[in-house]
């Protein structure tokens, strides 16, 4: 029986290792930034569901010591993910105490979320769990982004993508779906993008 492609390192995984990133997911954010110009120096950025820290590492490198990255996850970041302008908050994003800590460091120019649910292999269950994470991320974007701020969140396809984009139109001037090339071919994940928060 052939090995699942998730078990062997592909081009993106090998590239991430060579460039000092904890995971291949970094290149999805890189593509999003290249296309939409999301990350600018002196930005205050919120990274939701950040562990092991590839997106946080990329954000820190792009900021080049300016601004601030606030990362939050239930799990700790990899040991080598660090920076003088990094604030890491470990805990459940749905808890008021965690929300208060995130609020204290905002408001934010950019909110990103690459969080994925613990998958079961049941696509219906996994998609529903993904939807819950997307709803949470949109709530954070609506409440914590500055006017003119931008947003990106991962969603499993067939997870009410169009309904989420429709709801995001009330918050952002422009909304769209975007699937980076760095996504695995067999993956059914994509990203929802919100550009220019209205209020």
CSV table of C-alpha atoms in Angstrom, one decimal:
chain,number,residue,atom,x,y,z
A,1,UNK,CA,0.0,0.0,0.0
A,2,UNK,CA,1.5,3.4,-1.0
A,3,UNK,CA,2.5,5.8,1.8
A,4,UNK,CA,0.2,8.7,2.3
A,5,UNK,CA,1.9,11.8,1.0
A,6,UNK,CA,1.4,13.5,4.4
A,7,UNK,CA,3.9,11.0,5.8
A,8,UNK,CA,6.8,12.0,3.5
A,9,UNK,CA,8.3,15.5,3.2
A,10,UNK,CA,7.3,17.2,0.0
A,11,UNK,CA,9.1,20.2,-1.7
A,12,UNK,CA,7.4,22.7,0.7
A,13,UNK,CA,8.3,20.7,3.9
A,14,UNK,CA,11.9,20.4,2.8
A,15,UNK,CA,12.1,24.1,1.9
A,16,UNK,CA,10.6,25.0,5.4
A,17,UNK,CA,13.2,22.9,7.2
A,18,UNK,CA,16.1,24.5,5.2
A,19,UNK,CA,14.8,28.1,5.8
A,20,UNK,CA,14.2,27.5,9.6
A,21,UNK,CA,10.4,27.4,9.8
A,22,UNK,CA,8.6,24.9,12.0
A,23,UNK,CA,6.2,23.8,9.3
A,24,UNK,CA,5.4,24.1,5.5
A,25,UNK,CA,2.3,26.2,6.2
A,26,UNK,CA,4.5,29.3,6.1
A,27,UNK,CA,4.5,29.4,2.3
A,28,UNK,CA,0.7,29.8,2.3
A,29,UNK,CA,1.0,33.0,4.3
A,30,UNK,CA,3.9,34.1,2.0
A,31,UNK,CA,1.6,33.7,-1.0
A,32,UNK,CA,-1.2,35.5,0.7
A,33,UNK,CA,1.2,38.4,1.5
A,34,UNK,CA,2.7,38.5,-2.0
A,35,UNK,CA,-0.8,38.7,-3.5
A,36,UNK,CA,-2.5,41.1,-1.1
A,37,UNK,CA,0.4,43.0,0.5
A,38,UNK,CA,-0.8,42.3,4.0
A,39,UNK,CA,2.4,42.7,6.1
A,40,UNK,CA,4.0,46.1,6.6
A,41,UNK,CA,6.6,47.3,9.0
A,42,UNK,CA,5.4,48.7,12.3
A,43,UNK,CA,2.2,46.7,12.1
A,44,UNK,CA,0.6,45.1,15.2
A,45,UNK,CA,-0.5,41.6,14.1
A,46,UNK,CA,-2.6,39.0,15.8
A,47,UNK,CA,-1.8,35.3,14.9
A,48,UNK,CA,-4.6,33.0,16.1
A,49,UNK,CA,-3.9,29.3,16.5
A,50,UNK,CA,-0.2,30.0,16.0
A,51,UNK,CA,1.6,26.9,17.1
A,52,UNK,CA,4.1,25.6,16.2
A,53,UNK,CA,4.9,29.1,15.0
A,54,UNK,CA,5.7,29.1,11.2
A,55,UNK,CA,3.3,32.0,10.5
A,56,UNK,CA,4.6,33.9,13.6
A,57,UNK,CA,8.2,33.4,12.4
A,58,UNK,CA,7.4,34.7,9.0
A,59,UNK,CA,5.6,37.7,10.4
A,60,UNK,CA,8.5,38.5,12.7
A,61,UNK,CA,11.0,38.3,9.8
A,62,UNK,CA,8.8,40.6,7.7
A,63,UNK,CA,8.5,43.2,10.5
A,64,UNK,CA,12.3,43.2,10.9
A,65,UNK,CA,12.1,44.2,14.6
A,66,UNK,CA,9.4,46.8,14.1
A,67,UNK,CA,5.8,46.6,15.3
A,68,UNK,CA,4.5,43.6,17.3
A,69,UNK,CA,3.2,40.0,16.8
A,70,UNK,CA,0.7,38.7,19.3
A,71,UNK,CA,0.4,34.9,18.9
A,72,UNK,CA,-2.1,32.7,20.7
A,73,UNK,CA,-2.6,28.9,20.8
A,74,UNK,CA,-3.5,26.2,23.3
A,75,UNK,CA,-0.1,24.7,22.6
A,76,UNK,CA,3.3,26.3,23.0
A,77,UNK,CA,5.3,27.7,20.1
A,78,UNK,CA,8.5,25.8,19.0
A,79,UNK,CA,11.5,26.7,21.2
A,80,UNK,CA,13.3,28.7,18.5
A,81,UNK,CA,10.3,30.9,17.7
A,82,UNK,CA,11.2,34.1,19.6
A,83,UNK,CA,11.6,37.9,19.1
A,84,UNK,CA,11.7,41.0,21.2
A,85,UNK,CA,8.5,42.1,19.5
A,86,UNK,CA,6.7,38.8,20.1
A,87,UNK,CA,4.0,38.3,22.7
A,88,UNK,CA,2.8,34.7,23.1
A,89,UNK,CA,-0.4,34.0,25.0
A,90,UNK,CA,-1.1,30.3,25.7
A,91,UNK,CA,-4.7,29.4,26.2
A,92,UNK,CA,-8.2,29.0,24.8
A,93,UNK,CA,-9.2,31.8,22.5
A,94,UNK,CA,-12.8,31.5,23.7
A,95,UNK,CA,-11.9,32.3,27.3
A,96,UNK,CA,-12.6,35.8,28.6
A,97,UNK,CA,-9.2,36.0,30.3
A,98,UNK,CA,-7.4,35.2,27.1
A,99,UNK,CA,-9.5,37.7,25.2
A,100,UNK,CA,-8.7,40.4,27.7
A,101,UNK,CA,-4.9,39.7,27.2
A,102,UNK,CA,-5.3,40.0,23.5
A,103,UNK,CA,-7.4,43.2,23.8
A,104,UNK,CA,-4.6,44.7,25.9
A,105,UNK,CA,-2.1,44.5,23.1
A,106,UNK,CA,-4.4,45.7,20.3
A,107,UNK,CA,-6.0,47.1,18.2
A,108,UNK,CA,-4.5,45.2,15.3
A,109,UNK,CA,-3.5,46.1,11.7
A,110,UNK,CA,-3.8,42.4,10.6
A,111,UNK,CA,-5.5,39.3,12.0
A,112,UNK,CA,-4.4,35.9,10.6
A,113,UNK,CA,-5.6,32.4,11.5
A,114,UNK,CA,-4.2,29.2,10.2
A,115,UNK,CA,-5.8,27.1,12.9
A,116,UNK,CA,-7.0,23.7,12.0
A,117,UNK,CA,-9.3,21.5,14.1
A,118,UNK,CA,-8.2,18.1,15.4
A,119,UNK,CA,-9.3,16.0,12.4
A,120,UNK,CA,-11.2,12.8,12.6
A,121,UNK,CA,-11.0,11.7,9.0
A,122,UNK,CA,-14.8,12.3,8.8
A,123,UNK,CA,-15.0,15.1,6.3
A,124,UNK,CA,-18.4,16.3,7.6
A,125,UNK,CA,-17.2,16.4,11.2
A,126,UNK,CA,-13.9,18.0,10.3
A,127,UNK,CA,-15.6,20.7,8.1
A,128,UNK,CA,-18.0,21.5,10.9
A,129,UNK,CA,-15.1,21.9,13.3
A,130,UNK,CA,-13.3,24.1,10.8
A,131,UNK,CA,-16.4,26.3,10.6
A,132,UNK,CA,-16.3,26.9,14.3
A,133,UNK,CA,-12.7,28.1,14.1
A,134,UNK,CA,-13.6,30.4,11.2
A,135,UNK,CA,-16.5,31.9,13.1
A,136,UNK,CA,-14.2,32.6,16.1
A,137,UNK,CA,-11.5,34.2,13.8
A,138,UNK,CA,-14.1,36.5,12.2
A,139,UNK,CA,-15.3,37.5,15.6
A,140,UNK,CA,-11.8,38.5,16.5
A,141,UNK,CA,-11.3,40.3,13.2
A,142,UNK,CA,-14.5,42.3,13.7
A,143,UNK,CA,-13.7,43.3,17.3
A,144,UNK,CA,-10.0,43.7,17.3
A,145,UNK,CA,-8.9,45.1,13.9
A,146,UNK,CA,-8.3,48.8,13.2
A,147,UNK,CA,-10.3,50.5,10.5
A,148,UNK,CA,-8.6,49.6,7.2
A,149,UNK,CA,-7.2,46.4,8.7
A,150,UNK,CA,-6.9,43.1,6.8
A,151,UNK,CA,-7.8,39.5,7.7
A,152,UNK,CA,-7.0,35.9,6.5
A,153,UNK,CA,-8.4,32.7,7.8
A,154,UNK,CA,-8.2,29.0,6.8
A,155,UNK,CA,-11.4,27.1,6.1
A,156,UNK,CA,-12.0,23.6,4.9
A,157,UNK,CA,-13.8,23.7,1.5
A,158,UNK,CA,-17.5,22.9,1.6
A,159,UNK,CA,-17.6,24.6,5.0
A,160,UNK,CA,-20.1,27.3,4.0
A,161,UNK,CA,-17.4,29.3,2.3
A,162,UNK,CA,-19.8,31.5,0.4
A,163,UNK,CA,-21.9,32.2,3.5
A,164,UNK,CA,-18.8,33.3,5.4
A,165,UNK,CA,-17.7,35.6,2.6
A,166,UNK,CA,-21.2,37.1,2.5
A,167,UNK,CA,-21.1,37.8,6.3
A,168,UNK,CA,-17.5,39.3,5.9
A,169,UNK,CA,-18.8,41.8,3.3
A,170,UNK,CA,-20.5,43.7,6.2
A,171,UNK,CA,-17.0,44.0,7.8
A,172,UNK,CA,-14.6,44.5,4.9
A,173,UNK,CA,-14.6,46.5,1.6
A,174,UNK,CA,-13.4,43.4,-0.3
A,175,UNK,CA,-13.7,39.7,0.5
A,176,UNK,CA,-12.5,36.7,-1.6
A,177,UNK,CA,-11.5,33.1,-1.4
A,178,UNK,CA,-7.8,32.2,-2.2
A,179,UNK,CA,-6.1,28.8,-2.4
A,180,UNK,CA,-2.3,29.1,-2.3
A,181,UNK,CA,-0.2,26.8,-4.4
A,182,UNK,CA,1.6,25.6,-1.2
A,183,UNK,CA,-1.6,23.7,-0.1
A,184,UNK,CA,-1.2,20.0,-0.6
A,185,UNK,CA,-2.9,18.8,-3.8
A,186,UNK,CA,-5.2,16.4,-1.8
A,187,UNK,CA,-6.0,19.1,0.8
A,188,UNK,CA,-9.5,20.6,0.9
A,189,UNK,CA,-8.4,23.7,2.7
A,190,UNK,CA,-8.6,27.2,1.3
A,191,UNK,CA,-8.5,30.8,2.8
A,192,UNK,CA,-11.0,33.6,3.2
A,193,UNK,CA,-9.5,37.0,2.7
A,194,UNK,CA,-10.9,40.3,4.1
A,195,UNK,CA,-9.4,43.6,2.9
A,196,UNK,CA,-9.9,47.1,4.3
A,197,UNK,CA,-12.1,46.9,7.4
A,198,UNK,CA,-14.9,49.4,7.1
A,199,UNK,CA,-15.2,50.7,10.6
